[in-house]
Amino acid sequence: IKDHVVICGHGRVGREVRSLLELGEVPYFVIDVDRRVVDSLINTGRKAIYGDPSDIDILRSANVDTAKAIVLAIPSGLAQKSIIKSSLKLNPKLLIFVRSHDDADKYELVNLGVNKIINPEVESGIILGKSVLEVFGMENSKINDLINRVRKFYVVS
């Protein structure tokens, strides 16, 4: 497998990323620390490996060296930083997408080489706010402008 996406963590966020990649027919490889999750994925014909994604040998097993992108859907900032460093050793051209709850980590993650940082709470708030603005009859172009203004403060890309 090459030119694929490595998804680290198959919880609520990682599962949705995987589902979207499947619908888009984008190849992927899941790494998760829950044996039951990995067994379930493998039993349904999906590519997955059991292990800690901060372990460089686990990243090698998921072919990070030939991947196009990696998605860090795990919440631990410390583990994320370790995965980023190891992944870039294996593949300096790797695109890195991170879920982060801590705005304070934003600049350090960017300095490590992250391409996009998403805060799930901010995105949930944006979606809820958009729904409310639609109920009040606001035009989509105006809503999108407001969303872009909010995202400037939170989303790094």
mmCIF file of N, CA and C in Angstrom, residues 7-21 30 32 71-75 80 97-101 118-121 123-124:
data_model
loop_
_atom_site.group_PDB
_atom_site.id
_atom_site.type_symbol
_atom_site.label_atom_id
_atom_site.label_comp_id
_atom_site.label_asym_id
_atom_site.label_seq_id
_atom_site.Cartn_x
_atom_site.Cartn_y
_atom_site.Cartn_z
ATOM 1 N N ILE A 7 -4.411 6.513 9.648
ATOM 2 C CA ILE A 7 -5.298 7.102 10.654
ATOM 3 C C ILE A 7 -4.871 6.568 12.015
ATOM 4 N N CYS A 8 -4.407 7.450 12.873
ATOM 5 C CA CYS A 8 -3.986 7.056 14.220
ATOM 6 C C CYS A 8 -5.140 7.301 15.180
ATOM 7 N N GLY A 9 -5.734 6.222 15.635
ATOM 8 C CA GLY A 9 -6.881 6.293 16.527
ATOM 9 C C GLY A 9 -8.172 6.067 15.772
ATOM 10 N N HIS A 10 -8.974 5.114 16.257
ATOM 11 C CA HIS A 10 -10.233 4.797 15.600
ATOM 12 C C HIS A 10 -11.398 4.951 16.577
ATOM 13 N N GLY A 11 -11.364 6.066 17.320
ATOM 14 C CA GLY A 11 -12.484 6.407 18.188
ATOM 15 C C GLY A 11 -13.515 7.172 17.387
ATOM 16 N N ARG A 12 -14.204 8.086 18.045
ATOM 17 C CA ARG A 12 -15.281 8.830 17.369
ATOM 18 C C ARG A 12 -14.780 9.632 16.175
ATOM 19 N N VAL A 13 -13.633 10.256 16.304
ATOM 20 C CA VAL A 13 -13.104 11.083 15.216
ATOM 21 C C VAL A 13 -12.491 10.217 14.123
ATOM 22 N N GLY A 14 -11.605 9.319 14.497
ATOM 23 C CA GLY A 14 -10.939 8.456 13.517
ATOM 24 C C GLY A 14 -11.908 7.614 12.711
ATOM 25 N N ARG A 15 -12.956 7.147 13.370
ATOM 26 C CA ARG A 15 -13.978 6.331 12.685
ATOM 27 C C ARG A 15 -14.661 7.134 11.580
ATOM 28 N N GLU A 16 -14.956 8.405 11.850
ATOM 29 C CA GLU A 16 -15.604 9.241 10.838
ATOM 30 C C GLU A 16 -14.658 9.571 9.690
ATOM 31 N N VAL A 17 -13.390 9.775 10.010
ATOM 32 C CA VAL A 17 -12.396 10.002 8.959
ATOM 33 C C VAL A 17 -12.332 8.766 8.063
ATOM 34 N N ARG A 18 -12.260 7.574 8.679
ATOM 35 C CA ARG A 18 -12.207 6.329 7.908
ATOM 36 C C ARG A 18 -13.442 6.184 7.028
ATOM 37 N N SER A 19 -14.605 6.449 7.590
ATOM 38 C CA SER A 19 -15.850 6.318 6.812
ATOM 39 C C SER A 19 -15.835 7.231 5.594
ATOM 40 N N LEU A 20 -15.398 8.461 5.785
ATOM 41 C CA LEU A 20 -15.350 9.412 4.674
ATOM 42 C C LEU A 20 -14.330 8.975 3.619
ATOM 43 N N LEU A 21 -13.171 8.484 4.061
ATOM 44 C CA LEU A 21 -12.168 8.009 3.106
ATOM 45 C C LEU A 21 -12.702 6.816 2.313
ATOM 46 N N VAL A 30 -5.459 1.954 9.408
ATOM 47 C CA VAL A 30 -5.781 2.401 10.762
ATOM 48 C C VAL A 30 -4.792 1.797 11.754
ATOM 49 N N ASP A 32 -4.577 1.447 15.950
ATOM 50 C CA ASP A 32 -5.312 1.687 17.186
ATOM 51 C C ASP A 32 -4.770 0.803 18.303
ATOM 52 N N VAL A 71 -3.408 11.138 9.747
ATOM 53 C CA VAL A 71 -4.414 11.841 10.537
ATOM 54 C C VAL A 71 -4.235 11.402 11.987
ATOM 55 N N LEU A 72 -3.988 12.370 12.859
ATOM 56 C CA LEU A 72 -3.844 12.070 14.280
ATOM 57 C C LEU A 72 -5.175 12.375 14.954
ATOM 58 N N ALA A 73 -5.969 11.319 15.131
ATOM 59 C CA ALA A 73 -7.301 11.454 15.711
ATOM 60 C C ALA A 73 -7.284 11.078 17.184
ATOM 61 N N ILE A 74 -6.102 11.120 17.781
ATOM 62 C CA ILE A 74 -5.955 10.816 19.199
ATOM 63 C C ILE A 74 -5.862 12.121 19.976
ATOM 64 N N PRO A 75 -6.337 12.142 21.231
ATOM 65 C CA PRO A 75 -6.383 13.406 21.965
ATOM 66 C C PRO A 75 -5.078 13.825 22.652
ATOM 67 N N GLN A 80 0.828 12.894 20.181
ATOM 68 C CA GLN A 80 0.786 13.512 18.852
ATOM 69 C C GLN A 80 2.166 14.001 18.446
ATOM 70 N N PHE A 97 -2.377 15.911 9.506
ATOM 71 C CA PHE A 97 -3.634 16.508 9.939
ATOM 72 C C PHE A 97 -3.870 16.088 11.394
ATOM 73 N N VAL A 98 -4.139 17.074 12.261
ATOM 74 C CA VAL A 98 -4.232 16.795 13.696
ATOM 75 C C VAL A 98 -5.527 17.326 14.283
ATOM 76 N N ARG A 99 -6.106 16.516 15.141
ATOM 77 C CA ARG A 99 -7.220 16.936 15.990
ATOM 78 C C ARG A 99 -6.583 17.439 17.281
ATOM 79 N N SER A 100 -6.915 18.654 17.679
ATOM 80 C CA SER A 100 -6.336 19.196 18.908
ATOM 81 C C SER A 100 -7.374 19.993 19.678
ATOM 82 N N HIS A 101 -7.424 19.732 20.965
ATOM 83 C CA HIS A 101 -8.354 20.447 21.842
ATOM 84 C C HIS A 101 -7.685 21.645 22.503
ATOM 85 N N ILE A 118 -7.332 20.865 13.564
ATOM 86 C CA ILE A 118 -8.772 21.049 13.728
ATOM 87 C C ILE A 118 -9.128 20.860 15.202
ATOM 88 N N ASN A 119 -9.905 21.799 15.733
ATOM 89 C CA ASN A 119 -10.425 21.683 17.090
ATOM 90 C C ASN A 119 -11.875 21.202 16.969
ATOM 91 N N PRO A 120 -12.164 19.969 17.406
ATOM 92 C CA PRO A 120 -13.515 19.414 17.228
ATOM 93 C C PRO A 120 -14.622 20.237 17.884
ATOM 94 N N GLU A 121 -14.331 20.830 19.034
ATOM 95 C CA GLU A 121 -15.349 21.631 19.704
ATOM 96 C C GLU A 121 -15.687 22.879 18.887
ATOM 97 N N GLU A 123 -15.371 23.187 15.617
ATOM 98 C CA GLU A 123 -16.128 22.767 14.429
ATOM 99 C C GLU A 123 -17.569 22.432 14.777
ATOM 100 N N SER A 124 -17.793 21.803 15.924
ATOM 101 C CA SER A 124 -19.169 21.513 16.353
ATOM 102 C C SER A 124 -19.942 22.807 16.583
#
